[in-house]
mmCIF file of C-alpha atoms in Angstrom:
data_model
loop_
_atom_site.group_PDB
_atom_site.id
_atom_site.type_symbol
_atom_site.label_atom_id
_atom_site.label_comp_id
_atom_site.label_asym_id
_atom_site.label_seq_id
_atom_site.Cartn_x
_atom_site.Cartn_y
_atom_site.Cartn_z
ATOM 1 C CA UNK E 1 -0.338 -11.124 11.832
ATOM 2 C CA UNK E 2 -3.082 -11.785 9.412
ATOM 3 C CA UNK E 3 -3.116 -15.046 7.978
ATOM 4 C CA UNK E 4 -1.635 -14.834 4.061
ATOM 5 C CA UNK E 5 -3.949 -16.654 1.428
ATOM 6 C CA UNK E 6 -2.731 -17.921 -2.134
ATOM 7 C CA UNK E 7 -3.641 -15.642 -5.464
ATOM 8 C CA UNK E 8 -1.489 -18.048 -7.815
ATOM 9 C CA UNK E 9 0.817 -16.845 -10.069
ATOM 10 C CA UNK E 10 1.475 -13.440 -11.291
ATOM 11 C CA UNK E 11 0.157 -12.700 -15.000
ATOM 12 C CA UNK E 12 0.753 -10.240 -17.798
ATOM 13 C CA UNK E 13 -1.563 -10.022 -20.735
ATOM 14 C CA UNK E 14 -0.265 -13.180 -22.565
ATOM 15 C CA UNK E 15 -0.887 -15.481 -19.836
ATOM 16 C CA UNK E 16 1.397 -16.496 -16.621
ATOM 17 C CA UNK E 17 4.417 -14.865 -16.224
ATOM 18 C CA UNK E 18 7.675 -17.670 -16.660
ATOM 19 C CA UNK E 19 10.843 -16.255 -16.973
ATOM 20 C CA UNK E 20 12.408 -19.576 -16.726
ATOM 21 C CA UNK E 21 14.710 -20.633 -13.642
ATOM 22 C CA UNK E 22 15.584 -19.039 -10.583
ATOM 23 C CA UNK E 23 13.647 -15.546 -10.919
ATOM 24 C CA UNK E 24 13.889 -13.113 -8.916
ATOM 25 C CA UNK E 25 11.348 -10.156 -8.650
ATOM 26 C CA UNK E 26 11.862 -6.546 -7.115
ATOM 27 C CA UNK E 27 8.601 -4.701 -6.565
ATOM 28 C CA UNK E 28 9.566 -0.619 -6.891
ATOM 29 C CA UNK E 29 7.823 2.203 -8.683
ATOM 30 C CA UNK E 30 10.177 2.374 -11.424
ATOM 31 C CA UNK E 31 8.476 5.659 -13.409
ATOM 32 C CA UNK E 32 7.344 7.467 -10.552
ATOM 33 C CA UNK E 33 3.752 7.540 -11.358
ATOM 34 C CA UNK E 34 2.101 5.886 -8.258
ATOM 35 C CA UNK E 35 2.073 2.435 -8.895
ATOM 36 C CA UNK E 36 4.394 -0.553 -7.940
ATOM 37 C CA UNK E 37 5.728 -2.020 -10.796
ATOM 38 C CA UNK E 38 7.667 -5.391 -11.588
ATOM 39 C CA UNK E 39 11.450 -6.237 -12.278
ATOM 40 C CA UNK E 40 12.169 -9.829 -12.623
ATOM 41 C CA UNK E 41 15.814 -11.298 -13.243
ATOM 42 C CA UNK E 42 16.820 -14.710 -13.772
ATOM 43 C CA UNK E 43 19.076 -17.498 -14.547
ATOM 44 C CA UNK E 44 19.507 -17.240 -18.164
ATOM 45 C CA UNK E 45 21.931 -15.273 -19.873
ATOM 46 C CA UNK E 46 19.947 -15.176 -23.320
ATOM 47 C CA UNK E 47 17.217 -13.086 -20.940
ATOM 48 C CA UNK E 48 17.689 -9.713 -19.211
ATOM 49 C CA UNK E 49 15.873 -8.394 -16.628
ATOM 50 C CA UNK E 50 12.238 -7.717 -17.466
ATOM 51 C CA UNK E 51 10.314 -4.505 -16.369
ATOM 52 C CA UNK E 52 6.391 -4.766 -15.921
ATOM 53 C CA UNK E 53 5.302 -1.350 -16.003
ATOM 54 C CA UNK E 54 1.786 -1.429 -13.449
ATOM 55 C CA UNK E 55 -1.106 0.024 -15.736
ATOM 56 C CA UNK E 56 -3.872 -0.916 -13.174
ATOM 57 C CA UNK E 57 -4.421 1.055 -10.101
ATOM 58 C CA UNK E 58 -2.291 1.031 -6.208
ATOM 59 C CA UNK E 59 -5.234 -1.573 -5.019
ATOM 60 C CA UNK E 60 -5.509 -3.832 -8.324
ATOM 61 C CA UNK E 61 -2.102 -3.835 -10.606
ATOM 62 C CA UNK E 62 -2.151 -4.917 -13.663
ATOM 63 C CA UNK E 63 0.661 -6.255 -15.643
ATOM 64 C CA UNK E 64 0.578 -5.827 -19.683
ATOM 65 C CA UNK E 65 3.331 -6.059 -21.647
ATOM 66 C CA UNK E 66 7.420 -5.817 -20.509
ATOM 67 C CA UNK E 67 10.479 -4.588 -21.939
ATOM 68 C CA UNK E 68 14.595 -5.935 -20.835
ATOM 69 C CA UNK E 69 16.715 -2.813 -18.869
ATOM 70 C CA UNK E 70 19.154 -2.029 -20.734
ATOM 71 C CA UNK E 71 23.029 -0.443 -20.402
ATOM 72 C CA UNK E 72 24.184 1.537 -23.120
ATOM 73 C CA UNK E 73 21.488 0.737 -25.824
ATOM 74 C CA UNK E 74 21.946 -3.256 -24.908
ATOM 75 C CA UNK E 75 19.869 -5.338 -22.366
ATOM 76 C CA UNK E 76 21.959 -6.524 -19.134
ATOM 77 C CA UNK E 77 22.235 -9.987 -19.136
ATOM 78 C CA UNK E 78 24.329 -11.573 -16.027
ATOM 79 C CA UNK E 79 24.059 -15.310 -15.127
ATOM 80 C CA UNK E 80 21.850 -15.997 -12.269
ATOM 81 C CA UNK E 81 20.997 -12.203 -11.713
ATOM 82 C CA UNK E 82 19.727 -11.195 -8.439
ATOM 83 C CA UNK E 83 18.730 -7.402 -8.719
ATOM 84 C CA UNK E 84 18.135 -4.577 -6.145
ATOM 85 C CA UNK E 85 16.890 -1.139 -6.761
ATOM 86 C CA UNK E 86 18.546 1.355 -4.132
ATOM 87 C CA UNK E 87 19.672 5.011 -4.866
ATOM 88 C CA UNK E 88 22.813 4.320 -3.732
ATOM 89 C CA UNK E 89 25.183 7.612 -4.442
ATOM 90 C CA UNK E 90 22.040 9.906 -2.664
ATOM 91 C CA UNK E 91 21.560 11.872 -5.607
ATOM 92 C CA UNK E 92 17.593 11.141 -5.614
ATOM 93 C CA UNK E 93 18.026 9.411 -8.552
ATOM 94 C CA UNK E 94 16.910 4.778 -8.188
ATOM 95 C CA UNK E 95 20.069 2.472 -9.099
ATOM 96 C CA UNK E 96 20.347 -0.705 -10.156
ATOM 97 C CA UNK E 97 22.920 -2.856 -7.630
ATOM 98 C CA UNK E 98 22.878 -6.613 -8.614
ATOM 99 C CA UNK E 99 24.466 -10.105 -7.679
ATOM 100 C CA UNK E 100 25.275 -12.715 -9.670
ATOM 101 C CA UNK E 101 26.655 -16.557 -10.010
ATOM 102 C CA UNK E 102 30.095 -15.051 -9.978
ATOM 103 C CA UNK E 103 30.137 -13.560 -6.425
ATOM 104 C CA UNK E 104 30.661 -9.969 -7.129
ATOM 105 C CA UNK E 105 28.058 -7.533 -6.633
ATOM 106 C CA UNK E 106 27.771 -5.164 -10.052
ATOM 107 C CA UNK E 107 26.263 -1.420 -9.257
ATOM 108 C CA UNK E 108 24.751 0.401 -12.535
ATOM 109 C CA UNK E 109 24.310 4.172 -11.600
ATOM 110 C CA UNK E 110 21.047 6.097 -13.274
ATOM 111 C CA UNK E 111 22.327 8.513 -15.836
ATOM 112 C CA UNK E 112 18.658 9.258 -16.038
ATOM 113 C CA UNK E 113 15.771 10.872 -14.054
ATOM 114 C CA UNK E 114 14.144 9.079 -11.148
ATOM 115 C CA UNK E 115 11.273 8.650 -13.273
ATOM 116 C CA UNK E 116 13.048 7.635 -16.199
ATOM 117 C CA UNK E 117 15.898 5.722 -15.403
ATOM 118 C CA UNK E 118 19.016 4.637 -17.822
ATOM 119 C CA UNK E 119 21.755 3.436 -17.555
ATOM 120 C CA UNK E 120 25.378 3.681 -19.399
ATOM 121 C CA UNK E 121 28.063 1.139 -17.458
ATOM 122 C CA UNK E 122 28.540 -0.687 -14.561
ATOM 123 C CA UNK E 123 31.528 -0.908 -11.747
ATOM 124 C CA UNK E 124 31.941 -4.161 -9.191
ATOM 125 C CA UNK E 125 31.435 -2.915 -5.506
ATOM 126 C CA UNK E 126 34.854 -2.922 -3.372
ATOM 127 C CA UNK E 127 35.399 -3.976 0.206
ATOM 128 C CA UNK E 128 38.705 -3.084 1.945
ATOM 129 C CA UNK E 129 39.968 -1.779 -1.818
ATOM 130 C CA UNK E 130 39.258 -5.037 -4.128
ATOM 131 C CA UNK E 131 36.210 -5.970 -5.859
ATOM 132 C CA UNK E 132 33.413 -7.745 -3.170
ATOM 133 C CA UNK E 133 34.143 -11.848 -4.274
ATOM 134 C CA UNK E 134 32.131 -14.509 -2.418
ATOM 135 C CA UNK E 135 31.770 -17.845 -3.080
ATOM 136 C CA UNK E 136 29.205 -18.344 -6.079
ATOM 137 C CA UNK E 137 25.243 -16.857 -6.553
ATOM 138 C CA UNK E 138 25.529 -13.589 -4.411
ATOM 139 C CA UNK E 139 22.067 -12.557 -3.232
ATOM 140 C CA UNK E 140 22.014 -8.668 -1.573
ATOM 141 C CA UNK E 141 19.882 -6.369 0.346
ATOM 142 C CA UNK E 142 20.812 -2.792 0.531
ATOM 143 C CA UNK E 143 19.664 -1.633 3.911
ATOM 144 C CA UNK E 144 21.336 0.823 7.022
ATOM 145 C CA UNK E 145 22.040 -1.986 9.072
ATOM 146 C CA UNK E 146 23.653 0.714 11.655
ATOM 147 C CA UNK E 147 21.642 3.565 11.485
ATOM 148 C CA UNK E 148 24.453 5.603 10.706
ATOM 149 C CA UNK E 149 22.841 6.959 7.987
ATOM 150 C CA UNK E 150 24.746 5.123 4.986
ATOM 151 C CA UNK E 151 23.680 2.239 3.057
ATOM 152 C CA UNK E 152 25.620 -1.075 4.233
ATOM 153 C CA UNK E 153 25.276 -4.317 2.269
ATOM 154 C CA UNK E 154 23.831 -7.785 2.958
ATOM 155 C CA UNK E 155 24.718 -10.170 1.024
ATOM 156 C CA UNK E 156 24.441 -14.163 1.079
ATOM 157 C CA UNK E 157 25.785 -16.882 -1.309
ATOM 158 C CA UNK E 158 26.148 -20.420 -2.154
ATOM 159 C CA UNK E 159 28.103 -21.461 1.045
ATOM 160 C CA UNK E 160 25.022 -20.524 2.810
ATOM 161 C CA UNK E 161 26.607 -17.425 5.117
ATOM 162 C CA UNK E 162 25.420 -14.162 4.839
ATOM 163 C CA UNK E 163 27.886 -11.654 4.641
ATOM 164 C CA UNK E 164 27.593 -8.044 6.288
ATOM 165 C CA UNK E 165 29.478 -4.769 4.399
ATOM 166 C CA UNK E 166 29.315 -1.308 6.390
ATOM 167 C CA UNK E 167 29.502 1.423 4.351
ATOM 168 C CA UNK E 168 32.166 3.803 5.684
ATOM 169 C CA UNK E 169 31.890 7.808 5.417
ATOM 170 C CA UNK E 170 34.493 8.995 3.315
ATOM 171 C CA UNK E 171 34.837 12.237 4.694
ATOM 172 C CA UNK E 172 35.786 15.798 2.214
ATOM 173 C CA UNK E 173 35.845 13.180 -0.957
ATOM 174 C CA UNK E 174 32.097 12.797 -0.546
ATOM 175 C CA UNK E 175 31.334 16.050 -1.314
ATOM 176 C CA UNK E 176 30.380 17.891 -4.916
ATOM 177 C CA UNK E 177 32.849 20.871 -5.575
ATOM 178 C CA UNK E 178 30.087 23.367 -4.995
ATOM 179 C CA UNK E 179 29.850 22.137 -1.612
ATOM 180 C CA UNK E 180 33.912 22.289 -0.716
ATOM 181 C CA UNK E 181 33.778 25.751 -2.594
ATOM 182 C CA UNK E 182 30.938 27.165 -0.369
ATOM 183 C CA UNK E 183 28.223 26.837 -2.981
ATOM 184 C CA UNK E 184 24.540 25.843 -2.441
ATOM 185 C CA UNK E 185 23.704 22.905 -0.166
ATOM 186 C CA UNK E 186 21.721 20.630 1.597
ATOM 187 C CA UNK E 187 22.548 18.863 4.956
ATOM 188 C CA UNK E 188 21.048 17.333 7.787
ATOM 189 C CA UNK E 189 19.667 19.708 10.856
ATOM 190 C CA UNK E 190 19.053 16.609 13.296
ATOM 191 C CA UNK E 191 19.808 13.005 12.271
ATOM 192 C CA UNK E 192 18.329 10.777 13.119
ATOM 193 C CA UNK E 193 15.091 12.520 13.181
ATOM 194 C CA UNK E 194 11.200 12.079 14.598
ATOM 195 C CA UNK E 195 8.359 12.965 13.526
ATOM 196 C CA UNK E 196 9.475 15.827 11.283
ATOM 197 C CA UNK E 197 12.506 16.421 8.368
ATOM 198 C CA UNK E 198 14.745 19.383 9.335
ATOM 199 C CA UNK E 199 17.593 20.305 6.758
ATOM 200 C CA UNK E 200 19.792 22.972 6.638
ATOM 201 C CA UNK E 201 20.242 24.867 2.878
ATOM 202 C CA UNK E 202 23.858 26.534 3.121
ATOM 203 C CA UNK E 203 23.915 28.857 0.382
ATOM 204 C CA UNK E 204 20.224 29.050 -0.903
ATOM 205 C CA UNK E 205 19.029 32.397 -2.673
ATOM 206 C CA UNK E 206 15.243 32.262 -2.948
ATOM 207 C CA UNK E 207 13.196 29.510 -3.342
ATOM 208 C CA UNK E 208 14.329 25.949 -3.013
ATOM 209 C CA UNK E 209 12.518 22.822 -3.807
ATOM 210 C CA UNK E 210 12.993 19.611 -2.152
ATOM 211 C CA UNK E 211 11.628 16.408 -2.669
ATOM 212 C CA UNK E 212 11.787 13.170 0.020
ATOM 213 C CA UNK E 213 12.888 9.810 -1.611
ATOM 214 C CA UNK E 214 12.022 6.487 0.443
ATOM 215 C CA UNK E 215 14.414 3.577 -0.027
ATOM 216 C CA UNK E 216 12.899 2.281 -3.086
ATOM 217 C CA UNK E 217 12.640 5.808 -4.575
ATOM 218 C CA UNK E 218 9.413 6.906 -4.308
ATOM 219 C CA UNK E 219 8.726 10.386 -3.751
ATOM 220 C CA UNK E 220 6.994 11.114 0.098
ATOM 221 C CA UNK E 221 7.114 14.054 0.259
ATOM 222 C CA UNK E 222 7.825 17.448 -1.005
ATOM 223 C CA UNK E 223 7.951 20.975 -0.619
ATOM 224 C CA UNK E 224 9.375 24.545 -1.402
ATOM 225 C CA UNK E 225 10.866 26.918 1.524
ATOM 226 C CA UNK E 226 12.971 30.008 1.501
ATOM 227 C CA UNK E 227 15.903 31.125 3.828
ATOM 228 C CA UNK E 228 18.587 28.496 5.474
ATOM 229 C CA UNK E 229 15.911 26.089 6.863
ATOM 230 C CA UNK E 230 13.265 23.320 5.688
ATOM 231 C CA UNK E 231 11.072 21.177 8.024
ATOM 232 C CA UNK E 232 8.809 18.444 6.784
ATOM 233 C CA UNK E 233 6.282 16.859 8.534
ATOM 234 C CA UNK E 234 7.283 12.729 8.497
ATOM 235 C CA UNK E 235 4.864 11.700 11.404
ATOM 236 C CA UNK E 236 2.748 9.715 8.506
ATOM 237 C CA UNK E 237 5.980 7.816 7.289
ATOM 238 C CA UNK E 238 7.834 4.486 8.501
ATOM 239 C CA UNK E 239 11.222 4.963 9.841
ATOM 240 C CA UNK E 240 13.927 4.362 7.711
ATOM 241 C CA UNK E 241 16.639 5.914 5.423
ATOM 242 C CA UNK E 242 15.303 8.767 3.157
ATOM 243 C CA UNK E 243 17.113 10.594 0.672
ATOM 244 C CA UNK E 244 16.176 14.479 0.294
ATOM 245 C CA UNK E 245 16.741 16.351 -2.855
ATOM 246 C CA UNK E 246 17.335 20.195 -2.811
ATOM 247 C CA UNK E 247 16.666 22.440 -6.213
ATOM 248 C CA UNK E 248 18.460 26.022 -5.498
ATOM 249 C CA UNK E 249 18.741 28.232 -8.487
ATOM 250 C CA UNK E 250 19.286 25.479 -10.844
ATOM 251 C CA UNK E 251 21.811 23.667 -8.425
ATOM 252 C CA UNK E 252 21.177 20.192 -7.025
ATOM 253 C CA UNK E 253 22.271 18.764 -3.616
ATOM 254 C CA UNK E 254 21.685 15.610 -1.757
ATOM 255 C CA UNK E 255 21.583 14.362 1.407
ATOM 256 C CA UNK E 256 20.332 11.009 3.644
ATOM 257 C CA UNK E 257 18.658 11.332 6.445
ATOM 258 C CA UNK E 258 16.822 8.825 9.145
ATOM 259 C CA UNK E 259 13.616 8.630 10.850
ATOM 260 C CA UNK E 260 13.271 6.492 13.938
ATOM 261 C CA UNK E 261 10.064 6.331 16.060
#
C-alpha cells in the first residue's frame, strides 16, 4: 500500500471549508456529470447538509460555492447527521439514507432523476416491524454484506457496537404491477455474475436501453439491445452490487445484480 501524504484541509472558494462540529463528508457524483462531488453533514441543527458541486476536473476537483439538500422546498436539518447516498429501492435513481443523535436511521427516496435528485419526505427504516432505535449517534454503511444481492445495513452508535441489518427479499410485494401482470421487465440471467452483465427483458418490443448504476450511482455502463437478452461486458469494473436500469417502450424496470471476481 502506498504510503498516504497530507494535502490539508479541503477548500471552497471562500477559504477552508468548516462546517462546525462533527462533519461528516460523502464523496458521490451527485449530478451525474463525471466528477466526484462533496456532501458534508454535521452537528448543528441551524445547518443542513451542504452539497459541493466539483467544477474542476476527475484528477484536480475543485470546490466553489455550496447549496443545503433540501425536502419539500426546506433544507434537512437532523442533529448530528451522518448521511449515506445509496439507491436503495433499485430504481436507478441515488437516495439519501441518514443517521442521527436519535438512533433511528431516516431514508429520503429521490422523487427526482439520478442526475438531479429531490426529495419530498422521509420514513424511519424498520427492523423486525418497528422503527431501527439504537442507543444515541447512529453512524451507517449501506453495503451487501451477504452477497445475496440486497442491500443490508451497518450501523454503529454511541455504545460503541456495530450493529448488522440483513435485508430480507420480500417476495411478489417487491414487484411493480407491470411485472405481476406480465408487462415489460428486467431480471437477472446469472447472479452473481463474472466478467460480463447478462439480463433477461421479459416482455420487451424493440429496442431497450439500459444503463449500469455502481453503488454510489454512477453510471458504468450502458447500452441498447433488442429481443429477450442483454450482455454487458463488466471485466473493467470492481465487484460489487450494481443496479441495471431497463427503458422498454416508455416502461422502466429495475433490477440488482453482483459481480464477483
Amino acid at each position: 500500500m502506498d504510503d498516504l501524504t497530507s494535502e490539508g484541509h479541503l477548500s471552497d472558494a471562500s477559504g477552508v471549508i468548516d462546517v462546525g462540529s462533527n462533519s461528516a463528508p460523502v464523496v458521490v457524483d451527485w449530478n451525474n456529470d463525471g466528477l466526484l462531488d462533496l456532501l458534508i453533514a454535521n452537528e448543528a441543527t441551524n445547518q443542513g447538509i451542504r452539497l459541493y458541486l466539483n467544477s474542476g476536473t476527475p484528477s484536480v476537483p475543485v470546490l466553489t460555492t455550496w447549496t443545503y439538500i433540501q425536502s419539500g422546498g426546506s433544507d434537512i436539518n437532523r442533529y448530528r447527521c451522518c448521511p449515506q447516498v445509496y439507491d436503495l429501492n433499485g430504481d436507478g435513481k441515488k437516495d439519501l439514507i441518514m443517521g442521527e443523535n436519535d438512533a433511528q436511521i431516516y431514508y429520503y427516496e429521490n422523487v427526482g432523476t439520478d442526475a438531479n435528485p429531490q426529495f419530498n419526505g422521509y420514513e424511519a427504516l424498520q427492523s423486525g416491524g418497528s422503527p431501527i432505535d439504537l442507543y444515541s449517534g447512529s453512524r451507517l454503511w449501506v453495503n451487501d454484506w451477504d452477497s445475496d444481492g440486497l442491500p443490508d445495513l451497518l450501523v454503529s452508535d454511541f455504545d460503541g457496537y456495530v450493529y448488522v441489518f440483513m435485508a430480507q427479499d420480500t417476495g411478489v410485494e417487491n414487484f411493480t404491477s407491470a411485472e405481476i401482470l406480465g408487462g415489460f421487465s428486467v431480471a437477472p440471467a446469472v447472479n452473481p455474475s463474472t466478467g460480463a452483465f447478462s439480463v433477461r427483458l421479459q416482455g420487451a418490443a424493440g429496442i431497450t436501453e439500459i444503463t449500469v448504476y455502481d453503488s454510489t450511482g454512477r453510471v458504468v455502463a450502458n447500452t441498447s439491445a433488442s429481443g429477450d437478452m442483454a450482455t454487458m461486458n463488466a471485466s473493467s469494473l470492481p465487484s460489487g452490487i450494481y443496479t441495471v436500469a431497463a427503458t422498454n417502450s416508455g416502461a422502466v424496470s429495475t433490477c440488482r445484480l453482483v459481480l464477483t471476481d
